[in-house]
Structures are given as structure tokens and as C-alpha cells.
Amino acid sequence: MAQKIEPRIFKGARDFLPPQMVRRNYVINIIKTVFEKYGFEPLETPTIELWETLSGKYGEEGDRLTYRFTDRGDREVGLRYDLTVPLSRVVAMYPQIPKPFKRYQIQPVWRADKPQKGRFREFYQCDVDIVGSASMLADAEIIAIIYEILQILRFEEFTIRINSRKVLSGMVEVSGAGMEKEFDIYRAIDKLDKIGFEGVAEELQKLAIPESAVGKLLDILKIEGTPAQRLDTAAGLLAGSAAGQQGVAELITLFQYLSRYEIPGSCFAFDICLARGLDYYTGPIYETVVEKPRIGSITGGGRYDNLIGLFSGQSQPATGSSVGLERIITVMEELEMFPPQLNTSTGVLVTVFNEDLLPYSIQIAGKLRQAGINTDLYTGASKLRGQFGLANDKNIPLVAVAGPDEQAQGSVNVKNMASGEQQTVPLDALVEYIRSILSGD
RNA sequence: GUGGGUGUAGCUCAGUUGGUUAGAGCACCAGGUUGUGGCCCUGGGGGGCGCGGGUUCAAAUCCCGUCACUCACCCCA
């Protein structure tokens, strides 16, 4: 035998074994169902994009973290960094797509990052976006979807933080710090939660911003009161900036719309410190944070009215959010939010008593499968003991035994693995019996 | 890219001031139970201590190097 190859996996990438996949699919199905309930339609795009498509969209950091290589034809290509840029490319390539275009997309993305807790190099994102609507209603739809998904998944404590890039740029404009340092300033502001006002002040000073500008920025950041009051105050402080004023006006409209959806006010908040890292945002930005496991944001997004224009030459308003599947799963695992018994997709294992009785077992499995019951027919070589062991290891809730006695009377013996109870049921009643156990419990 | 931590059976880890054939739990295999698992009992297989070098009569235990993994920063889902 040749020397064994040490089985290893690429750092930051993962295998999802069946018990994990069942849970992942559970979450994905809920997300997908809500997306479709709100009238969004599916889209998929290639893993690999031309480098020119990906580069320069996310900012310096984003470029650095994008997997990049040359293919055999010496073409510069990369693995997609997110799902928003590919969407923008698609919208520009297919102008005939009816607008507003509401699409959702659930696919993996890649980042050449150092893996950490809740952080991978290959991971799934679930994006929902609306292209072709400049209305705050589009942003409200996105936020409503996020709320509903988290609700159905039974998240109890989370906050959807909302801000606007226009408000932020208005702040920079009014402060006199200089627009060329805009993004650096955002990054500093974004750290407020972690490093506090003093920390932010230090960060800003490092950027060689005039003392007076630092003071003005901090004054704005320190606005207090209810969301409405803070927006009001912000409007006053940003009076000198057209962008800032427009940003505030948009947020006021957005919050008005949100109040029309049935979202409790405690679940979302105007947060002037929210900045978000990507360069392409132009309007409202939002992200969801949970406190319980300190894992950062579980969703993130915003409006990007100029991105599509980079591909089509004609700008197109767009807004949307990414729902972070991996982090949602991490939180749900840690808080034990998954329904119990969510370990297998199989409902029943049909055993094979011996070679002679195999036809009978096949017949039984066929009957169950025809009825739409997920049925495993044992294909191994073990005796009944081993077959029960397998059902146990795989968490299959029911085992059907069809031995000589059962065959003689045209029945099947069904064992409930959780309770240990067994019952012999006639073949005609089998489907109904198993269905009732699997659904009811 | 920067800093810290760890590397002993498939997994989680223990291994006293360096000293005889390196341990436990879980997992795995077999039997107790040739129509039934999960519990229990009995027995068994499996590593030579990430790798390379050094010190020593003697190293998993000390030193140097190297690799890998991991946590944090940065940034982000």
C-alpha cells in the first residue's frame, strides 16, 4: 500500500457532517422561507470572478483579504469576497431585469483572513437586496426581514443598529476634519463600543486631525436621548452639511416606516457610532448585534447607490443586508436554541432480518418512501443488534423490524428508540402509524 | 501583517524535582445477549509523546531551532 496521505483540511474551511448539516439546513430553510415570503427571488453567481470585478470595491482592507490568483490562461481572478459585488455585476450585465429587483442569495464567500472564533475563510452569507428603489421603504423591508428571521429562530435579545453614511460624512464635513480622511475617521468611530470616547479621541488625534475637529466630532457622537431626540439634535448640529441633513431626513423617514411594521422599538435603534467597514455604502447602514455570546454582528448591510454604476456607467439605487449564517448558528449552538431531535433527516430505519426476508424489508421501505417518509433501508451485514446500534448512533427515531413472525401475519414491528416502546402494526396501518409518531410525539 | 498560548492514543486531557515496558475518560472492536440499541459488566486493539538537533548514564519532561494549531489585535458575517 502506498504511503497514507495525512488527511487535513484547508485552514479556515470546514466539513459539515450530517448532524451539523441538518441544523444548518434548518436555519437556511427558515431564512429562505422568509426571504420568499417578502417577495424576493433566488440568484446564484460563480465562485470565481474576474479580479477587475472584485478589486477596489471594498476598500484597502477588503482588497487585501480577497483571495486572488491567476488561472492557467494567466487571467487575474479571485474568489468572491461577498455577494453584493457579484449582484451589482449581474444587474449591470442584465439591464432587462425588472426593477425594483428583489433577490436573495445564499452562497459561500471567501476571505483570506486569519481564522478565529466565529470567523472562517470560507463561510456562508445569506444576502437580501433590493435594486432599483431609492425609497427608504426598501431599507425598511430589509430591516423587517431581518427582524422576522431572528424572531422565527427565537432570538430574544438583539439590537438592529441603524445609522447613515450621509450622517457620518456630514459629521466629518461639519467638523472640518477633511473629507480625505473620511474612511479612517469612520473606522475610529466604529470602535467606540470597545475603546470608549477617550479611545476614539486618541484614534482621531493619531489621524492628524485638528483639535477643534476632534472636539466637534466627539460632541456629535455624544448626542443623547431617544432616537427621535437624537435625530433632532443631529439635524441641528449637521445644519452646515447638505449630505448630513439629507441623511437625517432619510433616517427619520426610515424610522417612520419601521414604526408601521410590527417591530418592537426595543429591537432597533439609531446609533450614530455605527460606521461599517466597507467603502461602498452611501446611505442608511445597519447591523444586528447580540450581547449574549460576544460574537460581534450577526447581520450587516446598508445602502450602496453608487456601486452598480461602477459596472454599468449608470448608477442604480440599491440596498440590502447580509445575514451571517455562521454566526447565527454559533449563537444558536451556544444558547441551545435548536429544537431537540434535530440531528438526522431520517425518520425510520427498516432492518433486514436475514437474506430470505430481504424482499419483505424492501417492500416495507418502498411503502414508506412512497408515502414520503424518510426511510433508511439497512444495507450492511450486521445482525439486528448492530442494526439497532446504527439507528441509535444516527439518532434515527424509529426502527422497523420485519422478521419471520411479522411476515407471517403481514405486519411490522416498530420500535420507538426514545421511549423504547414497541408495537406490531399491520402493513396497511404502517404509514399512518409512523406518521403519527413522527409528527406528533 | 503584529503579539500571546499550546502541541502526549480518533477526541478531551493527566503525566510529580528528567529515572524502569507512557496513563485515564470518551470513542472503537469482541463477548455477556444467535429477533433489539441507548444503561451495565468483562476483555481487546491503538500512541512512544509535532518534527529536527543538543545536554545527560538516562528526556514526554531541560536547551535551541522548526513546523502546526489556537487566542487576541487589525478587519469583518
XYZ file of C-alpha atoms (C1' of nucleotides) in Angstrom:
518
model
C 0.000 0.000 0.000
C 1.204 3.447 -0.855
C 2.055 5.797 1.952
C -1.006 7.325 3.533
C -1.733 10.959 2.841
C -2.348 12.768 6.094
C -5.984 13.887 5.893
C -6.055 17.583 6.512
C -8.336 20.444 5.702
C -7.569 23.921 4.449
C -7.302 26.336 7.329
C -10.482 28.268 7.915
C -12.545 25.794 5.875
C -14.843 23.207 7.377
C -16.573 19.929 6.668
C -20.186 19.815 7.726
C -21.066 16.313 8.844
C -24.693 15.165 8.661
C -25.757 16.181 12.187
C -24.407 19.675 11.538
C -25.910 19.844 8.072
C -29.347 19.036 9.426
C -29.061 22.052 11.710
C -27.624 24.282 9.013
C -30.431 23.333 6.671
C -32.960 24.055 9.359
C -31.661 27.626 9.655
C -31.215 28.088 5.915
C -34.755 26.903 5.237
C -36.183 29.417 7.667
C -34.146 32.228 6.174
C -35.076 31.234 2.644
C -38.736 30.928 3.519
C -38.843 34.428 4.992
C -36.974 35.879 2.027
C -39.506 34.379 -0.330
C -42.391 35.437 1.864
C -41.311 39.024 1.291
C -41.233 38.545 -2.446
C -37.509 38.027 -3.004
C -36.300 35.649 -5.685
C -33.230 33.448 -5.746
C -29.960 34.181 -7.531
C -26.642 32.367 -7.709
C -23.376 33.603 -9.143
C -19.995 31.946 -9.754
C -17.464 31.348 -7.027
C -14.748 32.862 -9.184
C -14.970 36.372 -10.544
C -12.517 38.306 -12.654
C -10.189 40.302 -10.457
C -11.318 43.561 -12.028
C -14.841 42.815 -10.833
C -13.768 42.357 -7.241
C -10.944 44.825 -6.788
C -11.371 48.289 -5.411
C -14.927 47.818 -4.183
C -14.449 47.092 -0.525
C -11.598 49.344 0.445
C -7.961 48.704 1.106
C -8.571 46.077 3.752
C -11.103 44.283 1.603
C -8.689 44.057 -1.293
C -6.044 42.601 0.948
C -8.451 39.953 2.224
C -9.696 38.870 -1.190
C -8.316 35.585 -2.492
C -6.561 36.351 -5.727
C -4.687 34.227 -8.250
C -4.052 33.710 -11.933
C -5.660 30.829 -13.777
C -3.981 28.657 -16.396
C -4.668 31.242 -19.042
C -2.947 33.901 -16.960
C -6.221 35.628 -16.239
C -6.389 37.546 -12.989
C -9.257 36.136 -10.952
C -10.443 35.974 -7.361
C -12.880 34.208 -5.065
C -15.884 36.328 -4.248
C -15.495 38.344 -1.075
C -19.192 38.991 -0.635
C -22.448 38.630 -2.546
C -23.136 42.307 -3.101
C -20.493 42.989 -5.709
C -21.477 39.953 -7.795
C -25.077 41.144 -7.599
C -24.046 44.547 -8.854
C -22.211 42.943 -11.742
C -25.288 40.871 -12.597
C -27.601 43.869 -12.502
C -25.286 45.772 -14.804
C -24.970 42.830 -17.208
C -28.674 42.144 -17.468
C -30.403 45.520 -17.703
C -33.625 43.808 -18.695
C -34.165 42.502 -15.160
C -37.395 44.172 -13.939
C -36.902 46.803 -11.242
C -37.133 47.035 -8.359
C -35.251 43.761 -8.362
C -35.600 41.860 -5.122
C -33.225 38.957 -4.917
C -31.810 36.729 -2.254
C -28.611 34.714 -2.485
C -27.266 32.053 -0.150
C -23.742 31.027 -1.060
C -20.276 30.782 0.437
C -17.805 33.658 0.276
C -14.061 33.664 0.941
C -11.798 35.896 2.936
C -8.042 35.499 3.247
C -8.236 36.226 6.924
C -6.724 34.542 9.944
C -9.483 32.350 11.360
C -10.789 32.987 14.850
C -13.799 32.129 16.911
C -16.885 32.530 14.743
C -14.668 33.514 11.887
C -13.700 31.469 8.856
C -12.075 31.748 5.468
C -14.924 30.039 3.723
C -18.342 30.823 5.110
C -21.930 31.278 4.007
C -23.744 34.516 3.681
C -27.447 34.946 3.069
C -27.989 38.222 1.262
C -31.223 40.066 0.544
C -31.120 43.145 -1.616
C -33.435 45.481 -3.457
C -32.037 47.105 -6.586
C -33.772 49.996 -8.277
C -35.509 51.656 -5.372
C -34.214 54.809 -3.741
C -37.076 54.774 -1.273
C -36.475 54.266 2.417
C -39.257 51.727 2.127
C -36.718 49.389 0.547
C -34.445 49.765 3.562
C -37.415 49.219 5.837
C -38.263 45.984 4.039
C -34.764 44.685 4.592
C -34.811 45.535 8.271
C -38.245 43.980 8.669
C -36.986 40.770 7.135
C -34.043 40.630 9.484
C -36.342 41.136 12.421
C -38.701 38.406 11.284
C -35.957 35.874 10.660
C -34.460 36.397 14.091
C -37.924 36.198 15.564
C -38.680 32.858 13.964
C -35.309 31.499 15.015
C -36.320 32.545 18.545
C -33.617 35.129 19.157
C -34.652 37.086 22.197
C -32.082 39.761 22.760
C -30.692 41.601 19.808
C -30.473 45.141 18.532
C -30.557 46.301 14.952
C -28.288 49.340 14.991
C -29.072 51.890 12.304
C -27.097 54.851 11.062
C -26.363 56.563 7.776
C -23.196 57.157 5.830
C -24.621 60.543 4.914
C -24.901 61.449 8.571
C -21.338 60.319 9.116
C -19.982 62.221 6.171
C -21.983 65.230 7.294
C -20.242 64.973 10.635
C -16.836 64.934 9.020
C -17.777 67.812 6.774
C -19.111 69.964 9.586
C -16.181 69.172 11.880
C -13.670 70.445 9.376
C -11.538 67.324 9.662
C -11.177 66.977 5.922
C -13.103 64.596 3.693
C -9.958 62.807 2.530
C -9.760 61.164 5.957
C -13.413 60.184 5.871
C -12.969 56.405 5.974
C -10.240 56.483 8.603
C -12.488 58.578 10.791
C -15.351 56.108 10.376
C -13.119 53.274 11.452
C -12.138 55.164 14.570
C -15.741 55.987 15.383
C -16.768 52.394 14.857
C -14.572 51.375 17.776
C -16.464 53.488 20.280
C -18.120 50.480 21.877
C -14.771 48.876 22.508
C -12.495 51.769 23.396
C -14.834 54.494 24.631
C -14.823 58.208 23.908
C -11.265 58.696 25.099
C -10.054 55.884 22.902
C -11.812 57.338 19.899
C -10.347 60.744 20.684
C -6.885 59.205 20.685
C -7.514 57.410 17.427
C -8.717 60.626 15.847
C -5.691 62.514 17.060
C -3.450 59.886 15.503
C -5.052 60.777 12.181
C -3.605 64.273 12.490
C -6.984 65.907 12.609
C -7.194 69.436 14.019
C -8.055 69.559 17.711
C -11.187 71.550 17.029
C -12.417 68.949 14.565
C -11.871 66.140 17.058
C -13.904 68.100 19.583
C -16.731 68.660 17.157
C -16.839 65.031 16.163
C -16.968 63.938 19.773
C -19.732 66.406 20.538
C -21.866 64.885 17.844
C -21.067 61.357 18.968
C -22.159 62.211 22.474
C -25.712 63.122 21.491
C -28.158 61.597 23.953
C -31.872 60.975 24.260
C -34.490 58.935 22.470
C -33.870 58.090 18.831
C -36.211 60.873 17.768
C -34.499 63.395 20.033
C -31.058 62.367 18.898
C -32.040 62.642 15.263
C -33.428 66.045 16.006
C -30.261 67.173 17.744
C -28.163 65.713 14.960
C -30.160 67.668 12.417
C -29.208 70.853 14.215
C -25.539 70.002 14.529
C -25.356 68.970 10.891
C -27.129 72.048 9.582
C -23.992 73.058 7.737
C -23.891 69.917 5.625
C -26.336 69.134 2.861
C -25.407 65.460 2.974
C -25.785 65.350 6.711
C -29.196 66.922 6.597
C -30.343 64.610 3.885
C -29.066 61.662 5.882
C -31.009 62.700 8.930
C -34.144 63.268 6.878
C -33.824 59.809 5.366
C -33.409 58.189 8.739
C -36.459 59.993 10.045
C -38.441 58.626 7.128
C -36.974 55.173 7.645
C -37.928 55.140 11.304
C -41.424 56.269 10.385
C -41.760 53.354 8.002
C -40.380 50.941 10.545
C -42.996 52.024 13.042
C -45.584 50.791 10.557
C -44.138 47.306 10.589
C -44.840 45.317 13.699
C -41.340 45.619 15.069
C -40.937 46.481 18.733
C -38.998 49.688 19.228
C -36.642 47.901 21.581
C -35.244 45.827 18.714
C -33.772 48.624 16.643
C -32.046 51.882 17.401
C -30.452 54.904 15.804
C -26.773 54.609 16.639
C -24.582 57.390 15.402
C -21.441 55.399 16.193
C -22.210 52.657 13.705
C -19.866 53.022 10.735
C -19.327 49.637 8.991
C -16.115 48.923 7.204
C -16.917 48.679 3.521
C -16.341 51.647 1.275
C -19.332 51.214 -0.965
C -22.079 52.242 1.428
C -23.748 55.559 0.659
C -26.892 55.867 2.788
C -28.504 54.057 5.687
C -26.360 51.302 7.195
C -27.453 48.696 9.674
C -26.190 45.718 11.582
C -27.552 43.374 14.220
C -25.633 42.737 17.399
C -26.251 40.274 20.188
C -24.826 40.656 23.648
C -25.143 37.143 24.940
C -22.256 35.410 23.258
C -19.951 38.286 22.433
C -19.530 37.485 18.817
C -19.999 40.824 17.091
C -22.578 41.333 14.416
C -24.831 38.617 13.051
C -26.165 40.684 10.166
C -24.791 43.690 8.367
C -25.722 45.815 5.409
C -26.753 49.136 4.038
C -27.476 51.234 1.004
C -24.971 51.388 -1.846
C -26.313 53.689 -4.523
C -23.056 54.040 -6.472
C -21.736 50.502 -6.688
C -23.758 49.339 -9.668
C -22.761 52.438 -11.575
C -19.175 51.205 -11.493
C -20.253 48.338 -13.745
C -22.963 49.914 -15.846
C -21.897 53.516 -16.063
C -25.375 54.340 -14.921
C -25.949 54.418 -11.206
C -28.773 52.431 -9.721
C -30.016 52.761 -6.150
C -29.659 49.605 -4.109
C -29.841 48.465 -0.534
C -29.598 45.185 1.264
C -28.166 43.148 4.037
C -26.194 40.054 4.655
C -27.480 37.582 7.202
C -24.492 35.869 8.779
C -25.438 32.217 8.755
C -22.295 31.058 10.553
C -22.604 33.441 13.415
C -26.302 32.799 13.794
C -25.539 29.103 14.041
C -22.748 29.751 16.516
C -25.092 31.755 18.722
C -27.834 29.159 18.444
C -25.455 26.370 19.371
C -24.146 28.243 22.366
C -27.578 29.204 23.623
C -29.012 25.790 22.775
C -31.700 27.309 20.629
C -32.040 24.381 18.238
C -35.095 22.201 18.626
C -34.111 18.873 20.174
C -34.034 15.838 17.898
C -32.608 17.933 15.090
C -29.798 15.504 14.388
C -30.958 13.487 11.442
C -33.197 13.844 8.453
C -34.175 10.193 8.566
C -37.414 9.143 10.213
C -37.178 5.371 10.241
C -34.685 2.582 9.689
C -36.055 -0.593 8.134
C -33.967 -3.516 9.315
C -33.166 -6.633 7.346
C -33.696 -9.780 9.371
C -31.899 -12.097 7.014
C -31.403 -12.801 3.330
C -34.748 -14.586 2.983
C -36.672 -11.714 4.456
C -34.903 -9.034 2.421
C -37.727 -8.804 -0.143
C -40.177 -8.117 2.663
C -37.976 -5.339 4.038
C -37.632 -3.804 0.587
C -41.384 -3.864 0.237
C -41.828 -2.097 3.568
C -39.210 0.544 2.802
C -40.833 1.141 -0.569
C -44.212 1.649 1.012
C -42.844 4.188 3.481
C -40.846 6.021 0.855
C -43.833 6.224 -1.434
C -45.669 7.867 1.433
C -42.927 10.467 1.635
C -41.404 9.215 4.875
C -37.616 9.480 5.020
C -36.671 5.845 5.227
C -33.316 4.168 5.572
C -33.115 0.515 4.456
C -30.249 -1.278 6.144
C -27.592 -2.232 3.618
C -24.904 -3.546 5.927
C -24.063 -7.033 7.099
C -24.805 -6.864 10.814
C -27.386 -8.742 12.791
C -30.338 -6.969 14.346
C -28.216 -5.878 17.291
C -25.853 -3.988 15.051
C -28.734 -2.516 13.098
C -30.286 -1.117 16.233
C -26.890 0.208 17.203
C -26.706 2.054 13.911
C -30.135 3.599 14.373
C -29.060 4.676 17.819
C -25.803 6.216 16.631
C -27.567 8.086 13.853
C -30.373 9.269 16.108
C -32.995 7.717 13.883
C -36.183 7.861 15.954
C -37.885 4.696 14.700
C -36.766 1.201 13.771
C -38.948 -1.182 11.811
C -38.329 -4.877 12.347
C -39.700 -7.372 9.874
C -38.832 -10.888 10.974
C -40.475 -14.245 10.199
C -43.325 -13.671 12.662
C -44.169 -10.288 11.233
C -44.013 -11.536 7.684
C -46.311 -14.406 8.525
C -49.013 -12.067 9.741
C -48.310 -9.268 7.261
C -47.191 -6.840 9.905
C -44.196 -4.827 11.016
C -42.804 -4.300 14.474
C -41.975 -0.643 15.076
C -39.751 0.439 17.928
C -39.646 3.980 19.240
C -35.988 4.443 20.090
C -36.551 7.264 22.548
C -39.199 5.587 24.681
C -38.221 2.003 23.995
C -41.833 1.148 23.241
C -42.571 -1.354 20.532
C -45.719 -2.099 18.642
C -46.639 -4.541 15.951
C -48.817 -2.936 13.308
C -50.440 -4.378 10.188
C -48.876 -3.396 6.902
C -51.887 -1.296 5.838
C -51.715 0.758 9.022
C -47.952 1.193 8.971
C -47.698 4.518 7.153
C -50.333 6.125 9.281
C -48.821 4.775 12.487
C -45.319 6.003 11.690
C -46.591 9.353 10.510
C -48.435 9.935 13.738
C -45.371 9.185 15.819
C -43.028 11.299 13.718
C -45.305 14.310 13.641
C -46.995 14.129 16.990
C -44.717 12.674 19.614
C 0.606 41.966 8.873
C 1.559 42.253 14.812
C 1.536 39.911 19.734
C 0.333 35.692 23.312
C -0.734 30.299 24.143
C -0.394 25.168 23.105
C 1.488 20.714 20.704
C 1.192 13.188 24.695
C -3.881 7.426 21.676
C -9.560 9.064 16.786
C -11.279 13.013 20.730
C -10.592 15.618 25.737
C -6.664 15.577 28.798
C -3.109 13.576 33.170
C 1.926 12.605 33.413
C 5.005 14.832 40.461
C 12.147 17.851 41.461
C 14.395 14.234 33.917
C 14.764 7.627 36.023
C 12.237 1.132 34.858
C 7.727 -1.960 29.235
C 3.742 6.220 28.862
C -1.785 6.706 31.627
C -7.319 7.995 32.222
C -12.139 9.098 30.321
C -14.810 9.018 25.845
C -14.807 6.632 21.037
C -13.679 1.868 18.574
C -13.740 -3.854 18.360
C -15.367 -8.587 20.680
C -18.237 -11.160 24.319
C -22.173 -11.225 28.247
C -27.462 -11.075 24.863
C -27.538 -16.087 17.524
C -35.158 -11.153 16.973
C -33.390 -5.102 19.715
C -29.971 -0.083 20.618
C -29.115 3.650 24.243
C -27.538 1.745 30.515
C -24.248 -2.073 32.973
C -20.185 -5.889 33.222
C -15.742 -8.408 31.004
C -11.865 -8.490 27.638
C -9.175 -6.272 23.438
C -6.764 -3.184 19.626
C -4.450 1.571 19.333
C 0.276 6.282 20.770
C 6.201 6.279 22.179
C 4.942 11.810 23.472
C 4.545 17.618 16.344
C 9.394 17.397 13.763
C 14.957 18.075 13.820
C 19.133 18.714 16.706
C 21.581 19.287 21.541
C 22.599 18.423 27.032
C 22.642 13.792 30.093
C 24.322 7.329 32.333
C 19.015 8.444 31.345
C 14.183 13.273 28.316
C 7.248 13.426 27.066
C 9.784 16.039 30.964
C 15.873 20.737 30.212
C 18.034 23.912 25.836
C 17.979 25.602 20.558
C 15.595 25.593 16.018
C 11.480 24.477 13.055
C 6.516 23.365 11.756
C 1.476 23.127 13.025
C -2.680 24.559 15.555
C -5.023 28.255 18.517
C -6.434 33.011 21.000
C -6.191 38.323 20.587
C -5.227 42.874 17.594
C -6.450 44.705 12.631
C -10.834 43.956 9.880
C -15.306 41.580 9.458
C -20.543 37.612 8.919
